[in-house]
Every structure is written in C-alpha cells, then in structure tokens.
Coordinates of N, CA, C and O and ligand atoms in Angstrom, one line a residue:
M1 N 59.7 -23.1 199.9 CA 59.0 -22.0 200.7 C 60.1 -20.9 201.0 O 61.2 -21.2 201.4
T2 N 59.7 -19.7 200.8 CA 60.6 -18.5 201.0 C 60.0 -17.6 202.0 O 58.8 -17.1 201.8
N3 N 60.7 -17.5 203.1 CA 60.2 -16.6 204.2 C 60.9 -15.2 204.1 O 62.1 -15.2 204.0
T4 N 60.1 -14.2 204.2 CA 60.6 -12.8 204.1 C 60.2 -12.0 205.3 O 59.1 -12.0 205.7
I5 N 61.1 -11.1 205.7 CA 60.8 -10.1 206.8 C 60.8 -8.7 206.1 O 61.7 -8.4 205.3
L6 N 59.8 -7.9 206.5 CA 59.9 -6.5 206.1 C 60.3 -5.7 207.3 O 59.6 -5.7 208.4
L7 N 61.5 -5.1 207.3 CA 62.1 -4.4 208.4 C 62.2 -2.9 208.0 O 62.4 -2.6 206.9
G8 N 62.0 -2.1 209.0 CA 62.1 -0.6 208.8 C 61.4 0.2 209.8 O 60.6 -0.4 210.6
P9 N 61.6 1.5 209.8 CA 61.0 2.3 210.8 C 59.5 2.4 210.7 O 59.0 2.1 209.6
P10 N 58.8 2.9 211.7 CA 57.4 3.1 211.6 C 57.1 4.0 210.3 O 57.8 5.0 210.1
G11 N 56.1 3.7 209.6 CA 55.7 4.6 208.5 C 56.5 4.4 207.2 O 56.3 5.1 206.2
A12 N 57.5 3.4 207.2 CA 58.3 3.3 206.0 C 57.6 2.6 204.9 O 58.1 2.6 203.7
G13 N 56.4 2.0 205.2 CA 55.6 1.4 204.1 C 55.6 -0.2 204.2 O 55.3 -0.8 203.2
K14 N 55.9 -0.7 205.4 CA 56.0 -2.2 205.5 C 54.6 -2.8 205.2 O 54.5 -3.7 204.4
G15 N 53.6 -2.3 205.8 CA 52.2 -2.8 205.5 C 51.8 -2.6 204.1 O 51.2 -3.6 203.5
T16 N 52.1 -1.5 203.5 CA 51.7 -1.2 202.2 C 52.4 -2.1 201.2 O 51.7 -2.7 200.3
Q17 N 53.7 -2.3 201.4 CA 54.4 -3.2 200.4 C 54.0 -4.6 200.7 O 54.0 -5.4 199.7
A18 N 53.7 -5.0 201.9 CA 53.3 -6.4 202.2 C 52.0 -6.7 201.4 O 51.9 -7.8 200.7
E19 N 51.1 -5.8 201.4 CA 49.8 -6.0 200.6 C 50.1 -6.2 199.2 O 49.5 -7.1 198.5
L20 N 51.0 -5.4 198.6 CA 51.3 -5.5 197.2 C 51.9 -6.8 196.9 O 51.6 -7.5 195.9
L21 N 52.9 -7.2 197.7 CA 53.6 -8.5 197.4 C 52.6 -9.7 197.5 O 52.8 -10.6 196.7
C22 N 51.7 -9.6 198.4 CA 50.7 -10.7 198.6 C 49.8 -10.8 197.4 O 49.2 -11.9 197.2
Q23 N 49.6 -9.7 196.7 CA 48.6 -9.8 195.5 C 49.2 -10.6 194.4 O 48.5 -11.2 193.6
H24 N 50.5 -10.7 194.3 CA 51.2 -11.4 193.2 C 51.8 -12.7 193.6 O 52.3 -13.5 192.7
Q25 N 51.9 -13.0 194.9 CA 52.6 -14.2 195.3 C 51.9 -14.9 196.4 O 51.1 -14.3 197.1
D26 N 52.1 -16.2 196.5 CA 51.4 -17.0 197.5 C 52.2 -16.9 198.8 O 53.0 -17.7 199.2
L27 N 51.9 -15.8 199.5 CA 52.6 -15.5 200.8 C 51.5 -15.3 201.9 O 50.5 -14.8 201.6
T28 N 51.9 -15.7 203.1 CA 51.0 -15.5 204.2 C 51.5 -14.3 205.0 O 52.6 -14.3 205.6
H29 N 50.8 -13.2 204.9 CA 51.2 -11.9 205.6 C 50.8 -12.0 207.0 O 49.7 -12.2 207.4
L30 N 51.9 -11.8 207.9 CA 51.7 -11.8 209.3 C 52.2 -10.5 209.8 O 53.4 -10.2 209.8
S31 N 51.3 -9.6 210.2 CA 51.6 -8.3 210.8 C 51.3 -8.3 212.3 O 50.2 -8.5 212.7
T32 N 52.4 -8.2 213.1 CA 52.1 -8.2 214.6 C 51.3 -7.0 215.0 O 50.5 -7.1 215.9
G33 N 51.5 -5.9 214.3 CA 50.7 -4.7 214.6 C 49.2 -4.9 214.4 O 48.4 -4.6 215.2
D34 N 48.9 -5.6 213.2 CA 47.5 -5.9 212.9 C 46.9 -6.9 213.9 O 45.8 -6.7 214.4
L35 N 47.7 -7.9 214.2 CA 47.2 -8.9 215.2 C 47.0 -8.3 216.5 O 46.0 -8.6 217.2
L36 N 47.9 -7.4 217.0 CA 47.7 -6.8 218.3 C 46.5 -5.8 218.3 O 45.7 -5.8 219.2
R37 N 46.4 -5.0 217.2 CA 45.2 -4.1 217.1 C 43.9 -4.9 217.1 O 42.9 -4.5 217.7
A38 N 43.9 -6.1 216.5 CA 42.7 -6.9 216.5 C 42.4 -7.4 217.9 O 41.2 -7.4 218.4
A39 N 43.5 -7.8 218.6 CA 43.3 -8.2 220.0 C 42.8 -7.1 220.9 O 41.9 -7.3 221.8
V40 N 43.3 -5.9 220.7 CA 42.8 -4.7 221.5 C 41.4 -4.5 221.2 O 40.5 -4.3 222.1
G41 N 41.0 -4.5 219.9 CA 39.6 -4.3 219.4 C 38.7 -5.3 220.0 O 37.6 -5.0 220.4
A42 N 39.1 -6.6 220.1 CA 38.3 -7.6 220.7 C 38.3 -7.7 222.2 O 37.6 -8.5 222.8
E43 N 39.1 -6.8 222.8 CA 39.2 -6.7 224.2 C 39.6 -8.0 224.9 O 39.1 -8.4 225.9
T44 N 40.5 -8.8 224.2 CA 40.9 -10.0 224.8 C 41.9 -9.7 226.0 O 42.4 -8.5 226.0
K45 N 42.2 -10.7 226.8 CA 43.1 -10.4 227.9 C 44.5 -9.9 227.4 O 45.0 -8.9 227.9
L46 N 45.0 -10.5 226.3 CA 46.2 -10.1 225.8 C 46.1 -8.7 225.2 O 47.0 -7.8 225.4
G47 N 45.0 -8.4 224.5 CA 44.8 -7.1 223.9 C 44.8 -6.0 225.0 O 45.4 -4.9 224.8
L48 N 44.1 -6.3 226.1 CA 44.0 -5.3 227.2 C 45.4 -5.0 227.8 O 45.7 -3.9 228.1
E49 N 46.2 -6.1 227.9 CA 47.6 -5.9 228.4 C 48.4 -5.1 227.4 O 49.3 -4.4 227.8
A50 N 48.2 -5.3 226.1 CA 49.1 -4.7 225.1 C 48.7 -3.2 224.9 O 49.6 -2.5 224.5
K51 N 47.5 -2.9 225.1 CA 47.0 -1.6 224.7 C 47.8 -0.4 225.2 O 48.2 0.5 224.4
G52 N 48.2 -0.3 226.4 CA 48.9 0.8 227.0 C 50.3 1.0 226.3 O 50.7 2.1 226.0
F53 N 50.9 -0.2 226.0 CA 52.3 -0.1 225.4 C 52.1 0.5 224.0 O 52.9 1.3 223.5
M54 N 51.1 0.0 223.3 CA 50.8 0.5 221.9 C 50.5 2.0 221.9 O 51.0 2.8 221.1
D55 N 49.6 2.4 222.8 CA 49.2 3.8 222.9 C 50.4 4.7 223.1 O 50.4 5.9 222.6
R56 N 51.4 4.2 223.8 CA 52.6 5.1 224.1 C 53.7 4.9 223.1 O 54.7 5.6 223.1
G57 N 53.5 4.0 222.1 CA 54.5 3.8 221.1 C 55.7 2.9 221.6 O 56.8 3.0 221.1
E58 N 55.4 2.2 222.7 CA 56.5 1.3 223.2 C 56.3 -0.1 222.6 O 55.2 -0.5 222.2
L59 N 57.3 -1.0 222.7 CA 57.1 -2.3 222.3 C 56.3 -3.1 223.3 O 56.5 -2.9 224.5
V60 N 55.4 -3.9 222.8 CA 54.6 -4.8 223.7 C 55.6 -5.9 224.1 O 56.5 -6.3 223.4
P61 N 55.5 -6.3 225.4 CA 56.5 -7.3 225.9 C 56.5 -8.6 225.0 O 55.5 -9.0 224.5
D62 N 57.7 -9.1 224.9 CA 58.0 -10.3 224.0 C 57.0 -11.4 224.3 O 56.6 -12.1 223.4
T63 N 56.8 -11.7 225.6 CA 56.0 -12.9 225.9 C 54.6 -12.8 225.2 O 54.1 -13.8 224.7
L64 N 54.0 -11.6 225.2 CA 52.7 -11.4 224.6 C 52.7 -11.5 223.1 O 51.9 -12.2 222.5
V65 N 53.8 -10.9 222.5 CA 53.8 -10.9 221.0 C 54.1 -12.4 220.6 O 53.5 -12.9 219.6
L66 N 55.0 -13.1 221.3 CA 55.3 -14.4 220.9 C 54.1 -15.4 221.1 O 53.9 -16.2 220.3
A67 N 53.3 -15.1 222.1 CA 52.1 -15.9 222.3 C 51.2 -15.8 221.1 O 50.6 -16.7 220.7
L68 N 51.2 -14.6 220.6 CA 50.3 -14.3 219.5 C 50.8 -14.9 218.2 O 50.0 -15.4 217.3
L69 N 52.1 -15.0 218.1 CA 52.6 -15.4 216.8 C 53.0 -16.8 216.6 O 52.9 -17.4 215.5
T70 N 53.5 -17.4 217.7 CA 54.1 -18.8 217.5 C 53.1 -19.8 217.0 O 53.5 -20.6 216.2
E71 N 51.9 -19.7 217.6 CA 50.9 -20.7 217.1 C 50.7 -20.6 215.6 O 50.7 -21.6 214.9
R72 N 50.6 -19.4 215.1 CA 50.4 -19.1 213.7 C 51.6 -19.6 212.9 O 51.4 -20.2 211.8
L73 N 52.8 -19.4 213.4 CA 53.9 -19.8 212.6 C 54.0 -21.4 212.5 O 54.4 -21.9 211.5
G74 N 53.6 -22.0 213.6 CA 53.6 -23.5 213.7 C 52.6 -24.1 212.7 O 52.8 -25.3 212.3
Q75 N 51.6 -23.3 212.2 CA 50.6 -23.9 211.2 C 51.2 -23.9 209.8 O 50.6 -24.5 208.9
G76 N 52.4 -23.3 209.6 CA 53.0 -23.3 208.3 C 52.3 -22.3 207.3 O 51.2 -21.8 207.6
A77 N 53.0 -22.2 206.2 CA 52.5 -21.3 205.1 C 52.8 -21.9 203.8 O 53.9 -22.4 203.6
G78 N 51.9 -21.9 202.8 CA 52.1 -22.5 201.5 C 53.4 -22.0 200.9 O 54.5 -22.6 200.9
G79 N 53.4 -20.8 200.3 CA 54.5 -20.2 199.6 C 55.5 -19.6 200.6 O 56.7 -19.3 200.2
G80 N 55.2 -19.3 201.8 CA 56.1 -18.7 202.7 C 55.4 -17.6 203.5 O 54.3 -17.1 203.2
F81 N 56.1 -17.2 204.6 CA 55.6 -16.1 205.5 C 56.2 -14.8 205.0 O 57.3 -14.7 204.6
L82 N 55.3 -13.8 205.1 CA 55.8 -12.4 204.9 C 55.6 -11.7 206.2 O 54.4 -11.4 206.6
L83 N 56.6 -11.5 207.0 CA 56.5 -11.0 208.3 C 56.7 -9.5 208.3 O 57.7 -9.0 207.8
D84 N 55.7 -8.8 208.9 CA 55.7 -7.3 208.9 C 55.6 -6.8 210.3 O 54.6 -7.0 211.0
G85 N 56.7 -6.1 210.7 CA 56.7 -5.6 212.1 C 57.2 -6.6 213.1 O 57.1 -6.4 214.3
F86 N 57.7 -7.7 212.7 CA 58.2 -8.8 213.5 C 59.4 -9.4 212.8 O 59.2 -9.7 211.6
P87 N 60.5 -9.7 213.4 CA 60.9 -9.3 214.8 C 61.2 -7.9 214.9 O 61.5 -7.2 214.0
R88 N 61.1 -7.4 216.2 CA 61.3 -6.0 216.6 C 62.5 -5.8 217.5 O 62.8 -4.7 217.8
N89 N 63.1 -6.9 217.9 CA 64.4 -6.8 218.7 C 65.1 -8.1 218.5 O 64.6 -9.1 217.9
V90 N 66.4 -8.1 219.0 CA 67.2 -9.3 218.8 C 66.6 -10.6 219.5 O 66.7 -11.7 218.9
S91 N 66.0 -10.4 220.6 CA 65.4 -11.6 221.3 C 64.3 -12.2 220.5 O 64.1 -13.4 220.4
Q92 N 63.4 -11.3 219.8 CA 62.4 -11.8 219.0 C 63.0 -12.5 217.7 O 62.5 -13.6 217.3
A93 N 64.1 -12.0 217.2 CA 64.8 -12.6 216.1 C 65.3 -14.0 216.4 O 65.2 -14.9 215.6
K94 N 65.8 -14.1 217.6 CA 66.3 -15.4 218.1 C 65.1 -16.4 218.3 O 65.2 -17.6 217.9
A95 N 64.0 -15.9 218.8 CA 62.9 -16.8 219.0 C 62.3 -17.2 217.6 O 61.9 -18.4 217.4
L96 N 62.4 -16.3 216.6 CA 61.9 -16.7 215.3 C 62.8 -17.8 214.7 O 62.3 -18.7 214.1
A97 N 64.1 -17.6 214.9 CA 65.1 -18.6 214.4 C 64.8 -20.0 215.1 O 64.9 -21.0 214.4
G98 N 64.4 -19.9 216.3 CA 64.0 -21.2 217.0 C 62.8 -21.8 216.4 O 62.7 -23.1 216.4
E99 N 61.8 -21.0 215.9 CA 60.6 -21.6 215.2 C 60.9 -22.1 213.8 O 60.4 -23.1 213.4
L100 N 61.6 -21.3 213.0 CA 61.8 -21.6 211.6 C 63.1 -22.2 211.3 O 63.3 -22.6 210.1
G101 N 64.0 -22.2 212.2 CA 65.4 -22.7 212.0 C 66.3 -21.6 211.6 O 65.8 -20.5 211.2
D102 N 67.6 -21.8 211.8 CA 68.6 -20.8 211.6 C 68.6 -20.2 210.2 O 68.9 -19.0 209.9
D103 N 68.3 -21.1 209.2 CA 68.2 -20.6 207.8 C 66.8 -20.4 207.3 O 66.5 -20.5 206.1
G104 N 65.9 -20.2 208.3 CA 64.5 -20.2 208.0 C 64.0 -18.9 207.3 O 62.9 -18.8 206.8
I105 N 64.8 -17.8 207.3 CA 64.5 -16.6 206.7 C 65.4 -16.4 205.5 O 66.7 -16.3 205.7
Q106 N 64.9 -16.2 204.3 CA 65.7 -16.0 203.1 C 66.0 -14.6 202.8 O 67.0 -14.2 202.3
H107 N 65.0 -13.7 203.1 CA 65.2 -12.3 202.7 C 64.7 -11.4 203.8 O 63.6 -11.6 204.4
V108 N 65.5 -10.3 204.1 CA 65.0 -9.3 205.0 C 65.1 -8.0 204.2 O 66.1 -7.4 204.0
V109 N 63.9 -7.5 203.8 CA 63.8 -6.3 203.0 C 63.8 -5.1 204.0 O 62.9 -5.0 204.9
Y110 N 64.9 -4.3 203.9 CA 65.1 -3.2 204.9 C 64.7 -1.9 204.2 O 65.4 -1.3 203.4
L111 N 63.5 -1.4 204.6 CA 62.9 -0.2 204.0 C 63.5 1.0 204.7 O 63.3 1.2 205.9
Q112 N 64.2 1.9 204.0 CA 64.9 3.1 204.6 C 64.2 4.4 204.3 O 63.9 4.6 203.1
L113 N 63.9 5.2 205.3 CA 63.2 6.4 205.1 C 63.6 7.4 206.2 O 63.7 7.0 207.3
G114 N 63.7 8.7 205.8 CA 64.1 9.7 206.8 C 63.0 10.1 207.7 O 61.8 9.9 207.3
D115 N 63.3 10.6 208.9 CA 62.3 10.9 209.9 C 61.3 11.9 209.4 O 60.1 11.8 209.8
E116 N 61.7 13.0 208.6 CA 60.7 14.0 208.3 C 59.6 13.4 207.4 O 58.4 13.7 207.5
E117 N 60.0 12.5 206.4 CA 59.0 11.9 205.5 C 58.1 10.9 206.3 O 56.9 10.8 206.1
I118 N 58.7 10.3 207.3 CA 58.0 9.4 208.2 C 56.9 10.1 208.9 O 55.7 9.8 208.9
L119 N 57.3 11.2 209.5 CA 56.4 12.0 210.3 C 55.2 12.5 209.4 O 54.0 12.5 209.8
S120 N 55.6 13.0 208.2 CA 54.6 13.6 207.3 C 53.6 12.4 206.9 O 52.4 12.6 206.9
R121 N 54.1 11.3 206.5 CA 53.2 10.2 206.1 C 52.2 9.8 207.3 O 51.0 9.6 207.1
L122 N 52.8 9.6 208.5 CA 52.0 9.1 209.6 C 51.0 10.1 210.1 O 49.9 9.8 210.5
L123 N 51.4 11.4 210.1 CA 50.4 12.4 210.5 C 49.3 12.5 209.6 O 48.1 12.7 210.0
K124 N 49.5 12.3 208.3 CA 48.4 12.2 207.3 C 47.5 11.1 207.5 O 46.3 11.1 207.4
R125 N 48.1 9.9 207.9 CA 47.3 8.7 208.1 C 46.4 8.9 209.3 O 45.2 8.5 209.3
G126 N 47.0 9.3 210.5 CA 46.2 9.6 211.6 C 45.6 8.4 212.4 O 44.5 8.6 213.0
R127 N 46.4 7.3 212.4 CA 45.9 6.2 213.3 C 46.1 6.7 214.8 O 46.7 7.7 215.0
K128 N 45.5 5.9 215.7 CA 45.5 6.4 217.1 C 46.9 6.7 217.6 O 47.1 7.6 218.4
D129 N 47.9 5.9 217.2 CA 49.2 6.1 217.7 C 50.0 7.0 216.7 O 51.3 7.0 216.7
D130 N 49.4 7.7 215.9 CA 50.0 8.6 214.9 C 50.0 10.1 215.3 O 49.9 11.0 214.5
T131 N 50.1 10.4 216.6 CA 50.3 11.8 217.1 C 51.8 12.0 217.0 O 52.6 11.1 217.1
E132 N 52.2 13.3 216.9 CA 53.6 13.6 216.8 C 54.4 13.1 217.9 O 55.5 12.5 217.8
E133 N 53.9 13.2 219.2 CA 54.6 12.8 220.3 C 54.8 11.2 220.3 O 55.9 10.7 220.5
V134 N 53.8 10.5 220.0 CA 53.9 9.0 220.0 C 54.8 8.6 218.8 O 55.6 7.6 218.9
I135 N 54.7 9.3 217.6 CA 55.5 8.9 216.5 C 57.0 9.0 216.9 O 57.8 8.2 216.6
R136 N 57.3 10.2 217.5 CA 58.7 10.4 217.9 C 59.2 9.3 218.9 O 60.3 8.9 218.8
N137 N 58.3 8.9 219.8 CA 58.7 7.8 220.7 C 58.9 6.5 219.9 O 59.8 5.8 220.2
R138 N 58.0 6.2 219.0 CA 58.1 5.0 218.2 C 59.5 5.0 217.4 O 60.1 4.0 217.3
L139 N 59.8 6.2 217.0 CA 61.1 6.3 216.2 C 62.3 6.0 217.2 O 63.3 5.3 216.8
S140 N 62.2 6.6 218.4 CA 63.4 6.4 219.3 C 63.4 4.9 219.8 O 64.5 4.3 219.9
V141 N 62.3 4.3 220.0 CA 62.2 2.9 220.3 C 62.8 2.1 219.1 O 63.6 1.1 219.3
Y142 N 62.4 2.5 217.9 CA 62.9 1.8 216.7 C 64.5 1.8 216.7 O 65.1 0.8 216.5
R143 N 65.0 3.0 216.9 CA 66.5 3.2 216.9 C 67.2 2.3 217.9 O 68.2 1.7 217.7
A144 N 66.6 2.3 219.1 CA 67.3 1.6 220.2 C 67.1 0.1 220.1 O 68.0 -0.7 220.4
E145 N 65.9 -0.4 219.8 CA 65.6 -1.8 219.9 C 65.6 -2.5 218.6 O 65.9 -3.7 218.5
T146 N 65.1 -1.9 217.5 CA 64.9 -2.6 216.3 C 66.0 -2.5 215.3 O 66.4 -3.4 214.6
E147 N 66.6 -1.3 215.3 CA 67.7 -1.0 214.3 C 68.9 -2.0 214.5 O 69.5 -2.4 213.4
P148 N 69.2 -2.5 215.7 CA 70.3 -3.5 215.8 C 70.1 -4.8 214.9 O 71.0 -5.5 214.6
L149 N 68.8 -5.0 214.5 CA 68.5 -6.1 213.6 C 69.1 -6.0 212.2 O 69.3 -6.9 211.5
V150 N 69.5 -4.7 211.8 CA 70.1 -4.5 210.5 C 71.4 -5.2 210.5 O 71.7 -6.0 209.6
A151 N 72.2 -5.0 211.5 CA 73.5 -5.6 211.6 C 73.4 -7.2 211.8 O 74.1 -8.0 211.2
F152 N 72.4 -7.5 212.5 CA 72.1 -9.0 212.8 C 71.9 -9.7 211.5 O 72.4 -10.8 211.2
Y153 N 71.0 -9.2 210.6 CA 70.6 -9.9 209.4 C 71.7 -9.6 208.3 O 71.9 -10.5 207.4
R154 N 72.4 -8.5 208.4 CA 73.5 -8.3 207.4 C 74.5 -9.4 207.6 O 75.0 -9.9 206.6
E155 N 74.8 -9.7 208.8 CA 75.8 -10.7 209.1 C 75.4 -12.1 208.6 O 76.2 -12.9 208.2
K156 N 74.1 -12.3 208.6 CA 73.6 -13.6 208.1 C 73.5 -13.6 206.5 O 73.2 -14.6 205.9
G157 N 73.7 -12.4 205.9 CA 73.7 -12.3 204.4 C 72.3 -12.3 203.8 O 72.1 -12.4 202.6
T158 N 71.3 -11.9 204.7 CA 69.9 -11.9 204.1 C 69.4 -10.5 204.0 O 68.2 -10.3 203.5
L159 N 70.1 -9.5 204.4 CA 69.6 -8.1 204.3 C 69.6 -7.5 202.9 O 70.5 -7.6 202.2
R160 N 68.4 -7.0 202.5 CA 68.2 -6.4 201.2 C 67.7 -4.9 201.4 O 66.5 -4.7 201.5
P161 N 68.7 -4.0 201.4 CA 68.3 -2.6 201.7 C 67.5 -2.0 200.5 O 67.9 -2.3 199.3
V162 N 66.5 -1.2 200.8 CA 65.6 -0.6 199.7 C 65.3 0.8 200.2 O 64.8 1.0 201.3
E163 N 65.5 1.8 199.3 CA 65.1 3.2 199.5 C 63.6 3.2 199.5 O 63.0 2.8 198.5
A164 N 63.0 3.7 200.6 CA 61.5 3.8 200.6 C 60.9 5.1 200.2 O 59.8 5.4 200.5
V165 N 61.8 6.0 199.6 CA 61.2 7.3 199.2 C 60.6 7.1 197.8 O 60.9 6.1 197.1
G166 N 59.7 8.0 197.4 CA 59.0 7.9 196.1 C 57.6 7.3 196.3 O 57.1 7.1 197.4
T167 N 57.0 7.1 195.1 CA 55.6 6.6 195.2 C 55.6 5.1 195.6 O 56.6 4.4 195.6
V168 N 54.4 4.6 196.0 CA 54.2 3.3 196.4 C 54.7 2.3 195.3 O 55.4 1.3 195.6
E169 N 54.4 2.7 194.1 CA 54.7 1.8 192.9 C 56.3 1.8 192.7 O 56.8 0.7 192.4
E170 N 56.9 2.9 192.9 CA 58.3 3.0 192.7 C 59.0 2.1 193.8 O 60.0 1.4 193.5
V171 N 58.5 2.2 195.0 CA 59.1 1.4 196.1 C 58.9 -0.1 195.8 O 59.8 -0.9 196.0
H172 N 57.7 -0.4 195.4 CA 57.4 -1.8 195.1 C 58.3 -2.4 194.0 O 58.8 -3.5 194.2
A173 N 58.6 -1.6 193.0 CA 59.5 -2.0 192.0 C 60.9 -2.3 192.6 O 61.5 -3.3 192.2
R174 N 61.3 -1.4 193.5 CA 62.6 -1.7 194.1 C 62.6 -2.9 195.0 O 63.6 -3.7 195.1
V175 N 61.5 -3.1 195.7 CA 61.4 -4.3 196.6 C 61.5 -5.6 195.7 O 62.2 -6.5 196.1
K176 N 60.8 -5.6 194.6 CA 60.8 -6.8 193.8 C 62.2 -7.0 193.2 O 62.7 -8.2 193.2
T177 N 62.9 -6.0 192.8 CA 64.3 -6.1 192.3 C 65.2 -6.7 193.4 O 66.0 -7.6 193.2
A178 N 65.0 -6.1 194.7 CA 65.8 -6.6 195.8 C 65.6 -8.1 196.1 O 66.5 -8.8 196.4
L179 N 64.3 -8.5 195.9 CA 64.0 -9.9 196.2 C 64.6 -10.9 195.1 O 65.0 -12.0 195.4
Q180 N 64.6 -10.3 193.9 CA 65.1 -11.2 192.8 C 66.6 -11.3 192.9 O 67.2 -12.4 192.6
G181 N 67.3 -10.2 193.3 CA 68.7 -10.2 193.4 C 69.3 -11.0 194.5 O 70.4 -11.4 194.5
G182 N 68.5 -11.2 195.6 CA 69.0 -11.8 196.8 C 69.3 -13.3 196.7 O 68.9 -14.0 195.9
Ligands
LIG201 P1 52.9 -1.6 213.7 O1 51.5 -1.7 213.3 O2 53.9 -2.6 213.2 O3 53.4 -0.1 213.4 P2 54.8 0.5 212.8 O4 56.0 -0.4 212.7 O5 55.0 1.7 213.6 O6 54.5 0.7 211.4 P3 53.3 1.4 210.7 O7 52.1 0.6 210.5 O8 53.1 2.8 211.3 O9 54.0 1.7 209.3 P4 54.4 0.8 208.1 O10 55.9 0.7 207.9 O11 53.6 -0.5 208.1 O12 53.9 1.8 207.0 P5 52.5 1.8 206.2 O13 52.5 0.9 205.0 O14 51.3 1.6 207.2 O15 53.1 -1.5 215.3 C1 52.2 -0.7 216.1 C2 52.6 -1.0 217.6 O16 52.3 -2.3 217.9 C3 54.0 -0.8 218.0 O17 54.3 0.6 218.3 C4 54.1 -1.7 219.2 O18 53.5 -1.1 220.3 C5 53.3 -2.9 218.8 N1 54.0 -3.9 218.1 C6 53.8 -4.4 216.8 N2 54.7 -5.4 216.5 C7 55.4 -5.6 217.7 C8 56.4 -6.5 218.0 N3 56.9 -7.4 217.1 N4 56.9 -6.5 219.3 C9 56.5 -5.6 220.2 N5 55.5 -4.7 219.9 C10 54.9 -4.7 218.7 O19 52.5 3.3 205.7 C11 52.3 4.4 206.6 C12 51.5 5.4 205.8 O20 52.2 5.9 204.7 C13 50.1 4.9 205.3 O21 49.2 5.9 205.4 C14 50.5 4.6 203.8 O22 49.3 4.8 203.0 C15 51.5 5.7 203.5 N6 52.5 5.3 202.5 C16 53.1 4.1 202.4 N7 54.0 4.1 201.4 C17 54.0 5.4 200.8 C18 54.7 6.0 199.8 N8 55.6 5.3 199.1 N9 54.4 7.3 199.6 C19 53.5 8.0 200.3 N10 52.8 7.4 201.3 C20 53.0 6.1 201.6

C-alpha cells in the first residue's frame, strides 16, 4: 500500500491531478475540501460550523477536519490513500502520522505555482470561495500555515517537488515521473 499526499497552494491543481492519478491506479482519493463542501451542502452540524471558515478562506479548526477524516482513514484503502488538501498544518501532519504510522506516507507531491497563475485559474473557475479577496486570504493562510509542511516532509525524505505550470497533461506527466523516481 502506497499513501500519497498532494500538497500545494490553492489552485495548483491538486484535485485535478488526483482525479487523473485515480483513473490509472487503485487509490482512494480523500479531499478534505470535497468532504467539507458535502457537509456544508447537507447542512450537517459539522458543515454548519465549517461554513464560515471556508467562506472566508480560513482553515477549518483541526478538531472538525480530523473528525471528518479519521474514521475514513481507519477503514483502510486497497492500493493506498491519495490525500488532497490534507494535512494543512503541522498539527494535522502529526495527527496523520498517528493514524498511519511515522512511515505511513511514501510520497508528498508538492505542486508549485506562482500567485498570478493561481489567481487566474481560480477566478476562471468561480467557486464560491474563488473571489479575489478570498483567494488572496487563502494564499496568505497557505504561506503561514501550510507551507511549513514543505520543510517537514523534505526532512522525512518524502517530498517530490513538481512544477505545476503548463497543461493538465504536462503536469500529470511530471507527477508520474516524480512518483516513479521517489
Ligand atoms: P480545498 O477544496 O482543499 O481548496 P484549495 O486548497 O484552496 O484548493 P482548490 O480546490 O482551490 O485547488 P486545487 O489545488 O485542488 O486545484 P484544482 O485542481 O481544483 O479547500 C477549501 C477550503 O476548505 C479551505 O479554504 C478551508 O477552509 C477548508 N479546508 C479544506 N481542507 C482543510 C484542512 N485539511 N484543514 C482545514 N481546513 C480545510 O484546480 C483549480 C482550477 O484550475 C480548476 O478550475 C482546474 O480546472 C484548473 N486547472 C487545474 N490544472 C490546470 C492546468 N494545468 N492548467 C490550467 N488550468 C488548470
């Protein structure tokens, strides 16, 4: 079983690349963004609590995110988990290591993309949290809380940096190469 994390700023293509990887491999795609949006849509207690944070582009508190994810992680995955948007800070990364073990993650694909390309992609997509003001806040939250994970996973030897510029197919080819080389 090979577990992989897709790490990178908002709009870098984590969800897009996750879907492509899952078409060709037996992976269980877990996107905390998708799980949270489903909870908001279903108006569950957790969803109602998470909504304001998401609308502002802030991180949803760890307790809520972990409640959503740990049960699913405990069920296991055939070929492995493909985590998209999780972990988002060092404390989530430590909680994940608690669930899967210290060596439970084999690859961390780090999608790198500049702010202007991010802004352009997300404004075109137009999700509810894709207004310029909220995107800029998501970016600053990313720099402050999520980017420290780059050093965290580099130290563990699992970081696989990938340039996320170019077409979806070009990025996918780079992701596959990075996973083979790791
Ligand atoms: P989440 O859903 O994870 O959003 P995000 O990280 O901001 O990522 P995006 O979905 O915006 O981008 P992506 O990298 O997946 O890119 P995508 O493939 O969609 O989180 C949303 C919110 O939920 C957070 O702000 C937070 O509040 C909360 N949350 C989630 N997880 C959390 C956690 N663990 N802890 C706490 N809070 C959490 O691509 C973007 C667009 O670009 C698409 O339109 C796509 O078609 C296009 N595109 C993709 N690749 C290319 C390409 N190569 N060329 C041109 N266009 C492209």
